[in-house]
XYZ file of C-alpha atoms in Angstrom:
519
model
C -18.558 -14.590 -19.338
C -22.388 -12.846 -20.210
C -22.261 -9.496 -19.672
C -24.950 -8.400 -16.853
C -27.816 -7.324 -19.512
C -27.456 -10.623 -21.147
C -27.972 -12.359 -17.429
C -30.592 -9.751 -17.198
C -31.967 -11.226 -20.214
C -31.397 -15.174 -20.014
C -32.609 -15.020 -16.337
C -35.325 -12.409 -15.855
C -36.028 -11.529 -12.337
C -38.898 -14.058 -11.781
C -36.650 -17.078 -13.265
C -33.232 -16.677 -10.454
C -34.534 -19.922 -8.754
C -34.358 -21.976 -12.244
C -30.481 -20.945 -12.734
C -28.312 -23.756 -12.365
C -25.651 -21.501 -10.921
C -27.505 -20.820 -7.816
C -28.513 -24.577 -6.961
C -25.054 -26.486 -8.761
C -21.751 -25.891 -9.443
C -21.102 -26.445 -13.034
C -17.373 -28.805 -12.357
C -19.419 -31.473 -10.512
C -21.300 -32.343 -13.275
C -20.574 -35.760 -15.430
C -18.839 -33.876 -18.811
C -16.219 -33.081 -16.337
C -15.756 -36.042 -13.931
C -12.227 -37.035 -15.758
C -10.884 -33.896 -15.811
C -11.565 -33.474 -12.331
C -9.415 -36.194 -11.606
C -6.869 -35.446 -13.448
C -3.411 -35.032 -11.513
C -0.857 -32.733 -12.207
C 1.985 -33.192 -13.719
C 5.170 -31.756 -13.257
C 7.277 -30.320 -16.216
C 10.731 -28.896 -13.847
C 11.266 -32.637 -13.312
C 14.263 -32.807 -16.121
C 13.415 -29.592 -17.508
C 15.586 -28.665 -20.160
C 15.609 -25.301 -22.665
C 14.495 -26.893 -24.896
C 11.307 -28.590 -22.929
C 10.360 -25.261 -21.581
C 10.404 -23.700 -25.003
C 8.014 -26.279 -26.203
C 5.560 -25.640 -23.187
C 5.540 -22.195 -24.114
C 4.534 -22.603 -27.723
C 1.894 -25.256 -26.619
C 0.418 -22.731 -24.631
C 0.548 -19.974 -27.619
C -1.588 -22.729 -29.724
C -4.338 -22.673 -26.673
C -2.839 -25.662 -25.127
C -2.240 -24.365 -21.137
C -2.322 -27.425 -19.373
C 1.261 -27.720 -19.032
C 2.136 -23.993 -18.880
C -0.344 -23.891 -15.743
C 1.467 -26.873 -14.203
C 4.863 -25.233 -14.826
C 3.820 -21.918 -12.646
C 2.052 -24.412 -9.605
C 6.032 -25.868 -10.104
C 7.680 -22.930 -10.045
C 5.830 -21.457 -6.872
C 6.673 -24.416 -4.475
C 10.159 -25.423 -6.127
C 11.400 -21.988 -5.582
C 11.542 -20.395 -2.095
C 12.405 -16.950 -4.034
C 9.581 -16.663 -6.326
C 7.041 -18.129 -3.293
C 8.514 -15.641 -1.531
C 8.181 -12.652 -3.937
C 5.095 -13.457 -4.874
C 3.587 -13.806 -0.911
C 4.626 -10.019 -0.784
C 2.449 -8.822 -3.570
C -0.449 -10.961 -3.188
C -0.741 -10.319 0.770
C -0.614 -6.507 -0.007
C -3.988 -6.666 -1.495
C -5.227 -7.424 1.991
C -3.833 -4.336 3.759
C -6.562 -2.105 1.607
C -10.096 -1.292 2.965
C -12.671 -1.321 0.230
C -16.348 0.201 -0.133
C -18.995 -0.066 -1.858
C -19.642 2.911 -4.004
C -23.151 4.285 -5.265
C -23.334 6.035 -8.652
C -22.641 10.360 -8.695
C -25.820 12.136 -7.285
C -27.393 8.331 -6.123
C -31.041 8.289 -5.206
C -32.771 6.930 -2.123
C -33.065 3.285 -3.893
C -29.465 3.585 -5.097
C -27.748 4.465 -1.936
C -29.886 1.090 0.135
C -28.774 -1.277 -3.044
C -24.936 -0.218 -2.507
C -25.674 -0.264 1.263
C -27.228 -4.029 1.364
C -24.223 -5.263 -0.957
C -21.599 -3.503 1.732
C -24.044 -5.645 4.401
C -23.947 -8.656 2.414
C -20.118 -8.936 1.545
C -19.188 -8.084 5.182
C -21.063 -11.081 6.307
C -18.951 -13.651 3.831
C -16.142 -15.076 6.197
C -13.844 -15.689 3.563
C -13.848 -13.001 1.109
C -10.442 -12.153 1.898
C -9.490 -15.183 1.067
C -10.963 -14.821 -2.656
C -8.825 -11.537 -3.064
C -5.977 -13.594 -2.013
C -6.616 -16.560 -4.590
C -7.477 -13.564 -7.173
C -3.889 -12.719 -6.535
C -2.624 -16.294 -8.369
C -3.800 -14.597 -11.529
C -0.506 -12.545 -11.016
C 1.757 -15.396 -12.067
C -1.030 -17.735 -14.177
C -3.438 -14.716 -15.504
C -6.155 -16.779 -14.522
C -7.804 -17.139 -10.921
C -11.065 -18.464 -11.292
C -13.245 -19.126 -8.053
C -16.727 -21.005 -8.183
C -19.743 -19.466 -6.104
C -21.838 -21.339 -3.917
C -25.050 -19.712 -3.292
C -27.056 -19.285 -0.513
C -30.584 -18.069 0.920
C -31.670 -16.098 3.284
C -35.113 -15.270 2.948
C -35.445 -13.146 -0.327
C -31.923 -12.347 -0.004
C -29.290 -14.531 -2.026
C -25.677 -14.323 -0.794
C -22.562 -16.200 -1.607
C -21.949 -19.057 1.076
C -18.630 -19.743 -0.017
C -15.901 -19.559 -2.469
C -14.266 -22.101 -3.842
C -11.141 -21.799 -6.079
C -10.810 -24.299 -9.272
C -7.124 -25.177 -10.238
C -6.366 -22.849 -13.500
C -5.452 -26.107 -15.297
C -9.241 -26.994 -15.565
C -9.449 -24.097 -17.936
C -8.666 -23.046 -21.668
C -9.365 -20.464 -23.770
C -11.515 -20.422 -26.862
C -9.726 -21.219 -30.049
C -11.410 -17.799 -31.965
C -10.381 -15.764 -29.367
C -7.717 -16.019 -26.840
C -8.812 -13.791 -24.206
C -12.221 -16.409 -23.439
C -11.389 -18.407 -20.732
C -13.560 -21.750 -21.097
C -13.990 -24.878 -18.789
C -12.549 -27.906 -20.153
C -14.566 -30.625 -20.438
C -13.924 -35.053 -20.765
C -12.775 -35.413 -24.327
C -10.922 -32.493 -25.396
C -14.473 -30.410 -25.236
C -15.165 -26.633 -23.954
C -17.859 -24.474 -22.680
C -18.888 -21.275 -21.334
C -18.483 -20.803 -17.984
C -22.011 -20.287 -16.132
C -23.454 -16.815 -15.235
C -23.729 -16.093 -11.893
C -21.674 -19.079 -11.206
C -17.809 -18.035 -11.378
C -15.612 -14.982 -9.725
C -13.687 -14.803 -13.338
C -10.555 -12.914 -12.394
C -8.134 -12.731 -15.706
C -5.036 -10.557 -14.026
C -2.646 -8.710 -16.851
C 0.892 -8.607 -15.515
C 1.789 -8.187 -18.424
C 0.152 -7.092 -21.720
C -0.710 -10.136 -23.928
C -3.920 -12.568 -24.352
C -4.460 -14.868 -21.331
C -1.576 -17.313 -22.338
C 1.117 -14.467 -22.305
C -0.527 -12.044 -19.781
C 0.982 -14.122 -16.930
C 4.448 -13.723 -15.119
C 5.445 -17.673 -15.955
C 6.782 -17.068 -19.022
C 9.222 -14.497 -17.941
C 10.037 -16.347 -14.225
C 10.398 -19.715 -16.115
C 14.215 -19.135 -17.251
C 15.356 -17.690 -14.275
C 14.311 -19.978 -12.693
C 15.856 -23.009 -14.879
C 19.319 -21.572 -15.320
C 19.258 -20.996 -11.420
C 18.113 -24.819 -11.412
C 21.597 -25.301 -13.184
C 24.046 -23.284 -11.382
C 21.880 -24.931 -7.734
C 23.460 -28.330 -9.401
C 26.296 -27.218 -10.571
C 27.367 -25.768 -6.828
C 26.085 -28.813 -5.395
C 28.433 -30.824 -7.349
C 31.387 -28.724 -6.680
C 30.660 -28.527 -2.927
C 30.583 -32.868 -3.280
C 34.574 -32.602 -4.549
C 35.838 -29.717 -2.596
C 38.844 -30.352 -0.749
C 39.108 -33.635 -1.255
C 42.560 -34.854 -2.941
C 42.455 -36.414 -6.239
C 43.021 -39.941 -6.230
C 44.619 -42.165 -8.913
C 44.726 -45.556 -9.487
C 47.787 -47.328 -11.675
C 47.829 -50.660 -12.735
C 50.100 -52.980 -14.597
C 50.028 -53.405 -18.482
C 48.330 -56.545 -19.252
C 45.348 -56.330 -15.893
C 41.941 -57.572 -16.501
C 38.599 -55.583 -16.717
C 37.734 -57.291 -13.320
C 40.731 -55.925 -11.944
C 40.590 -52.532 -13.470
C 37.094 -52.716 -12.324
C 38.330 -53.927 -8.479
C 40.789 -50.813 -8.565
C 38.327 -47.942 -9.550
C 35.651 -49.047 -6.861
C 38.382 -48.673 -4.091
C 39.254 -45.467 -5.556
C 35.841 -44.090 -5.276
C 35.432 -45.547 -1.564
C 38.467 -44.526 -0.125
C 37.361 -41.458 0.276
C 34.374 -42.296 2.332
C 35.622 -45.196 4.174
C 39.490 -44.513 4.315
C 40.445 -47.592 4.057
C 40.244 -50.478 1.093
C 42.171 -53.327 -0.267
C 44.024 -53.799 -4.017
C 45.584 -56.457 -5.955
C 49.411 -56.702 -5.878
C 50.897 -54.663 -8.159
C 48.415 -51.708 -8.603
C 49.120 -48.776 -6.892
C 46.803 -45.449 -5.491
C 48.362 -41.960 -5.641
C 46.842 -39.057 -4.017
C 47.182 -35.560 -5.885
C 46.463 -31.761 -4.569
C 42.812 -31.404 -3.236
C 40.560 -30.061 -5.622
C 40.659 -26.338 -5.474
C 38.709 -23.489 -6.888
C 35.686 -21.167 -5.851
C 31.829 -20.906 -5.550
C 32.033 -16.909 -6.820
C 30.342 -18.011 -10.642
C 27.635 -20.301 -9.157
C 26.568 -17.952 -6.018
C 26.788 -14.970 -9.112
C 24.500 -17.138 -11.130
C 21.934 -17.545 -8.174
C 22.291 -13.984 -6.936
C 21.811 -12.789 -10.988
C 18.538 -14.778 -11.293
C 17.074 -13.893 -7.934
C 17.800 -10.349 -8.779
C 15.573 -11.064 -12.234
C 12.664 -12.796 -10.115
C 12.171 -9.634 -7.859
C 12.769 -6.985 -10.476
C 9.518 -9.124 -12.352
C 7.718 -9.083 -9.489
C 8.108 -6.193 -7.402
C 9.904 -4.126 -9.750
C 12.803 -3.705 -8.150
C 15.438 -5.493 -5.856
C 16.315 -3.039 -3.153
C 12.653 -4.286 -1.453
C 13.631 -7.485 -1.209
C 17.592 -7.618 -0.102
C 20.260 -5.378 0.151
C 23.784 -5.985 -1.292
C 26.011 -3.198 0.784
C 26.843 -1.516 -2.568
C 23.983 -0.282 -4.570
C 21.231 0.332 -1.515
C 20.890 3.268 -0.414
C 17.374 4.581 1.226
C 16.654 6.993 -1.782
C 17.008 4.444 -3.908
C 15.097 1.799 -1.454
C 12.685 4.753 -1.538
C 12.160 4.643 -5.612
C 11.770 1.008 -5.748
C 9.191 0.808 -3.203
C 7.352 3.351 -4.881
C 7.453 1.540 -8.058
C 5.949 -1.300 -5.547
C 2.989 0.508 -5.035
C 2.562 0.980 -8.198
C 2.060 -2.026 -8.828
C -0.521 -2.794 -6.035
C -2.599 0.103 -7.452
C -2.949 -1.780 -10.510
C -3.491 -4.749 -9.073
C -6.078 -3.724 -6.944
C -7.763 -1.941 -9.959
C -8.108 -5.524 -11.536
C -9.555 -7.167 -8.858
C -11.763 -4.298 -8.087
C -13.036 -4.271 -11.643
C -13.639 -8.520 -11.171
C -15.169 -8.082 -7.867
C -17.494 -5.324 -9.255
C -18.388 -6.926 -12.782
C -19.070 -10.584 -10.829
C -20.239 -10.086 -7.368
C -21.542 -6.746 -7.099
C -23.810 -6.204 -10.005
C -24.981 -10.236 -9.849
C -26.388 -9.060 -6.040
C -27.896 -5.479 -6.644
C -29.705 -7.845 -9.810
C -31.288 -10.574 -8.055
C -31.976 -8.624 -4.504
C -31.857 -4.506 -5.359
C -34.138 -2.143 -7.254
C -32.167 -0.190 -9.209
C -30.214 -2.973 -11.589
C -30.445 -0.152 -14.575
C -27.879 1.251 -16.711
C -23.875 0.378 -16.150
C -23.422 3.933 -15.534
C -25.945 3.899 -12.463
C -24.664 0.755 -11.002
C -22.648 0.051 -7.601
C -19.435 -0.549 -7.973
C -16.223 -1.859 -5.687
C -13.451 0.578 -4.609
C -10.303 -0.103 -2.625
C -9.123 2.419 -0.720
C -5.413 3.174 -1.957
C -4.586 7.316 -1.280
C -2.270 7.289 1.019
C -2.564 9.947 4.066
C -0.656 12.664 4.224
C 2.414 13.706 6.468
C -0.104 15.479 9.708
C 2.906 17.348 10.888
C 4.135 18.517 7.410
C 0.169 19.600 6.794
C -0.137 21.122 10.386
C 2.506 23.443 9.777
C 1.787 24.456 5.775
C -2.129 24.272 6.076
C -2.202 27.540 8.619
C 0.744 29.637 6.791
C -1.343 28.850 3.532
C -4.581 30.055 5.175
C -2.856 33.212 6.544
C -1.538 34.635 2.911
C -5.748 34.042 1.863
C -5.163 30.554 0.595
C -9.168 29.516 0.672
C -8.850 25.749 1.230
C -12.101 23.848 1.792
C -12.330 21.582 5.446
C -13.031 18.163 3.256
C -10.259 18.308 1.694
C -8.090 18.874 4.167
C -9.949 16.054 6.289
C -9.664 13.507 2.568
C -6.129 14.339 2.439
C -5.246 13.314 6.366
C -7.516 10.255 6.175
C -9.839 11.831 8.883
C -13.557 11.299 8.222
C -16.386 13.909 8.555
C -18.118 14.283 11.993
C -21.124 13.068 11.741
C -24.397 14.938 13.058
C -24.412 15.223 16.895
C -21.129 12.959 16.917
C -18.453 14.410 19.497
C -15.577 16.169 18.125
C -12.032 17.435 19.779
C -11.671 21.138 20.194
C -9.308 23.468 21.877
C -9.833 24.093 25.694
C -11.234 27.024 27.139
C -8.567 30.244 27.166
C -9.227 32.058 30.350
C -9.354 35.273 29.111
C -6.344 38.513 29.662
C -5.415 41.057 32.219
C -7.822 44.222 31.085
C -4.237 46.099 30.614
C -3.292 43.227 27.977
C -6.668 43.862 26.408
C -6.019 47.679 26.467
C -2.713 47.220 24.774
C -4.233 45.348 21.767
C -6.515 48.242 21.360
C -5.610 50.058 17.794
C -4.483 53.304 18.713
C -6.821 56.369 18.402
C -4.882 59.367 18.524
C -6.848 62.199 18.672
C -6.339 64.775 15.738
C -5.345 68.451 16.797
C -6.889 71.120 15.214
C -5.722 74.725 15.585
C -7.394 75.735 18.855
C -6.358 72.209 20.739
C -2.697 72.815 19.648
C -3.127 76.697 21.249
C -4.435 75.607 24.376
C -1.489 72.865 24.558
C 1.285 75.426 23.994
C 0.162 77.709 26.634
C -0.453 74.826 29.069
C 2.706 73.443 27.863
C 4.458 76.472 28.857
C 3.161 77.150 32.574
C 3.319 73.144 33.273
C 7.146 73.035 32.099
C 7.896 76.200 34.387
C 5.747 74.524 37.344
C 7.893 70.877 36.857
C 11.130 72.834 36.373
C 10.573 74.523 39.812
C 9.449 71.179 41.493
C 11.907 69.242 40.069
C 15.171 71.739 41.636
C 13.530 71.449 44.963
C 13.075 67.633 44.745
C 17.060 67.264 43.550
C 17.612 68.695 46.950
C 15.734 66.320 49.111
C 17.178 63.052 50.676
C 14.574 61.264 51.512
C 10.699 61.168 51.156
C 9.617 62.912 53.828
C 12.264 65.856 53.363
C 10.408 66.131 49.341
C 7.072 66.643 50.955
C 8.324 69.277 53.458
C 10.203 71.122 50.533
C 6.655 71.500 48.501
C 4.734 72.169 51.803
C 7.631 74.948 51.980
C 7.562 76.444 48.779
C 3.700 76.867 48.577
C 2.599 77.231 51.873
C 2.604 81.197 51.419
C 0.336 80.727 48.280
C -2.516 79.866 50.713
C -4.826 76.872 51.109
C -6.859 77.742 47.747
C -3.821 78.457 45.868
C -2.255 74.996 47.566
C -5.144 72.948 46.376
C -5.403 74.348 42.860
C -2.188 73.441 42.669
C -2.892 69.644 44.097
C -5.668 69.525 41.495
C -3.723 70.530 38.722
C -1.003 67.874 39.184
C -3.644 64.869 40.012
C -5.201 65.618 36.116
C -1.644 65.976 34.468
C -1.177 62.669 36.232
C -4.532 61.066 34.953
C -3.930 62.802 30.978
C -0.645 61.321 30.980
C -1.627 58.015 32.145
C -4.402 57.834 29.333
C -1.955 59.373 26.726
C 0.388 56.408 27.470
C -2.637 53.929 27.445
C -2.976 54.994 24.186
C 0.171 54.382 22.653
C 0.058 50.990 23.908
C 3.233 51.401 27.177
């Protein structure tokens, strides 16, 4: 398919209304009217080693008709593979995508990548076309045809509509061209503009190889023989062997009369013999399913390791699974959306995206300034793992930026003015609770403060001493008060008072002195 600067190029921006892509679709025209009518064939029917081998060297000389006919067979024949393959495809839908603008994007740059987010939102079925991309897992190619549309100025895809892959081949100088066939054994170029061209690489290879056929296909036909083989044995189990004697000399007619009641005794129970011939019924036919169903479970086993990478996503045996090992598989599963999504996304990008910033943007310049398609595929991270690491972190001076933290837990940015959750209102502490937290202060003694305290240290301790004796001899608290009013009633009211006043700012220092180491 033309690269965008050679649409660019053949098309011009005045000349978009003269493409045929926008007006036609390039498989209803008259060079392909046979091929369009063409019916499938179907290769499983009889297929033999030897038959598939052929259809796989056709298809390495550029002949893919039959190889794409084998994979439609294989999907709908097998209820494994359809299966298989229904998981990976439908996991392409589970991703949001966006439309990305180039690094540093200008005014003009940012409204192209926001009209083509506009624009694909409004196609109905566009995840249908991821979902038909997906086909290009088992044939490589998943081609869809676009039908244009108008709206005003602005073109737009109306539909999608996907071609069978057996109405393409490749070019016969290189093998990675996908062509369109044409009546006649012709090719040609698929139009620009016209075709969602989705080549998908399972597998390294060129487009005949690149697809998971090839390595489904014998799986799939030596499970075809043990499903026939255990069908056959199932026909013959328990039933007794039955032999038929006759007399030396009988007649083909009567041989003949004696093997057809043999073979429908055993459905009718009952039949008739000439005189003389005998029936004799041996041991039932014994023996066990265990090869076949090993056979069957052996290529089943295959088909998922192919295309999931594993088994232990798909069934369990009792033995083997365990959820560590479940866990590794599906990893290896994701893995493999990742770069499945990365195809599509570079499809989507190369043949919708750029073809709609060209014909309705401004800024169709250089690849490296161009929109582009991006699925969204990092996963979000454990929020009560990060809750409890993300403070610690912060705490031992960890500087970790808010954006990441909010790209890691999938949560986006608040936008300007746009409500956010906070914590409530903490009514706030007791004043003593705020006096506690207080760094202590301790005042520094210097030689005259540490005087003063040892002389006031020494009269204090002789005044407590003496009140505390007299206070060990009261019983109650009204016999403590008349002790003191006894011991220093003779020093006189002035002396009684000093005394009063004294003990009131011992109370008050110590008070502040315990304030201040935090009790």
């Amino acid at each position: 398919m033309a690269t965008p600067e050679q649409i660019k190029q053949r098309l011009g921006r005045g000349t978009l209304s003269h493409n045929p892509a926008l007006n036609n679709q390039q498989t209803d025209r008259a060079q392909v009217g046979f091929i369009r009518k063409e019916w499938a064939e179907h290769p499983t029917s009889g297929l033999t080693p030897a038959r598939l081998a052929a259809i796989m060297q056709d298809a390495e000389y550029n002949n893919l008709t039959a190889q794409f006919d084998l994979a439609d067979d294989i999907e709908e024949k097998d209820a494994h593979i359809m299966a298989e393959l229904q998981k990976r495809k439908n996991a392409l839908l589970g991703k949001a995508w966006q439309i990305v603008p180039p690094p540093n994007a200008s005014k003009d740059e940012q409204r192209d990548a926001d009209m083509v987010t506009d624009v694909i939102n409004g196609i109905p079925d566009f995840e249908d076309l991821i979902l038909d991309m997906g086909d290009g897992i088992l044939r490589c190619v998943a081609n869809s045809q676009i039908h244009w549309d108008q709206d005003g100025s602005i073109w737009y895809p109306g539909k999608f509509e996907q071609i069978p892959a057996r109405r393409f081949t490749v070019d016969d100088d290189n093998r990675n061209k996908v062509l369109l066939r044409l009546d006649g054994g012709g090719k040609e170029e698929l139009w620009p503009l016209g075709w969602v061209q989705h080549t998908h690489k399972a597998k390294s290879g060129y487009v005949a190889r690149a697809g998971l056929v090839r390595v489904l296909a014998w799986p799939f036909l030596f499970k075809n023989y043990s499903v026939r083989d255990l069908a056959e044995f199932l026909e013959i189990y328990g039933l007794p062997l039955r032999l038929g004697k006759y007399p030396n000399g009988a007649s083909k007619d009567e041989k003949a009369t004696l093997l057809q009641a043999i073979m429908s005794i055993g459905h009718n129970a009952g039949g008739i013999i000439p005189k003389g011939m005998e029936i004799e019924f041996k041991d039932a036919a014994r023996g066990a399913s265990d090869p076949y169903m090993a056979m069957l479970d052996w290529a089943e086993r295959s088909q998922s390791k192919a295309i999931l990478g594993g088994t232990l996503t798909s069934q369990a045996d009792g033995k083997s699974s365990t959820n560590a090992l479940g866990n590794v598989h599906n990893e290896v599963r994701e893995e493999l959306l990742l770069s499945d999504l990365r195809q599509i996304a570079s499809t989507l990008t190369r043949d919708l995206v750029w073809p709609l910033v060209m014909m309705n943007g401004t800024t169709f310049g250089h690849p490296r300034r161009r929109a582009r398609l991006v699925f969204d595929t990092q996963q979000a991270e454990d929020l009560t793992e990060f809750s409890t690491a993300i403070p610690a972190l912060v705490q031992v001076g960890v500087k970790i930026p808010s954006a990441w933290v909010n790209e890691k837990l999938r949560i986006p940015m608040p936008k300007e003015g746009e409500a956010i959750l906070g914590l409530p209102q903490v009514p706030s502490a007791m004043p003593v609770a705020a006096l506690k937290q207080m760094p202590s202060k301790t005042m520094e003694l210097t030689p005259l403060t540490q005087s003063l305290a040892n002389a006031a240290g020494a009269q204090l301790d002789a005044e407590i001493t003496g009140i505390a004796a007299l206070v060990e001899k009261a019983q109650s608290w009204g016999e403590i008060e008349q002790v003191l009013i006894n011991a220093y009633s003779n020093q006189g009211a002035v002396k009684l008072a000093a005394i009063m006043q004294q003990a009131m700012s011992t109370a008050a220092l110590a008070g502040r002195y315990d304030v201040e180491l935090g009790n």
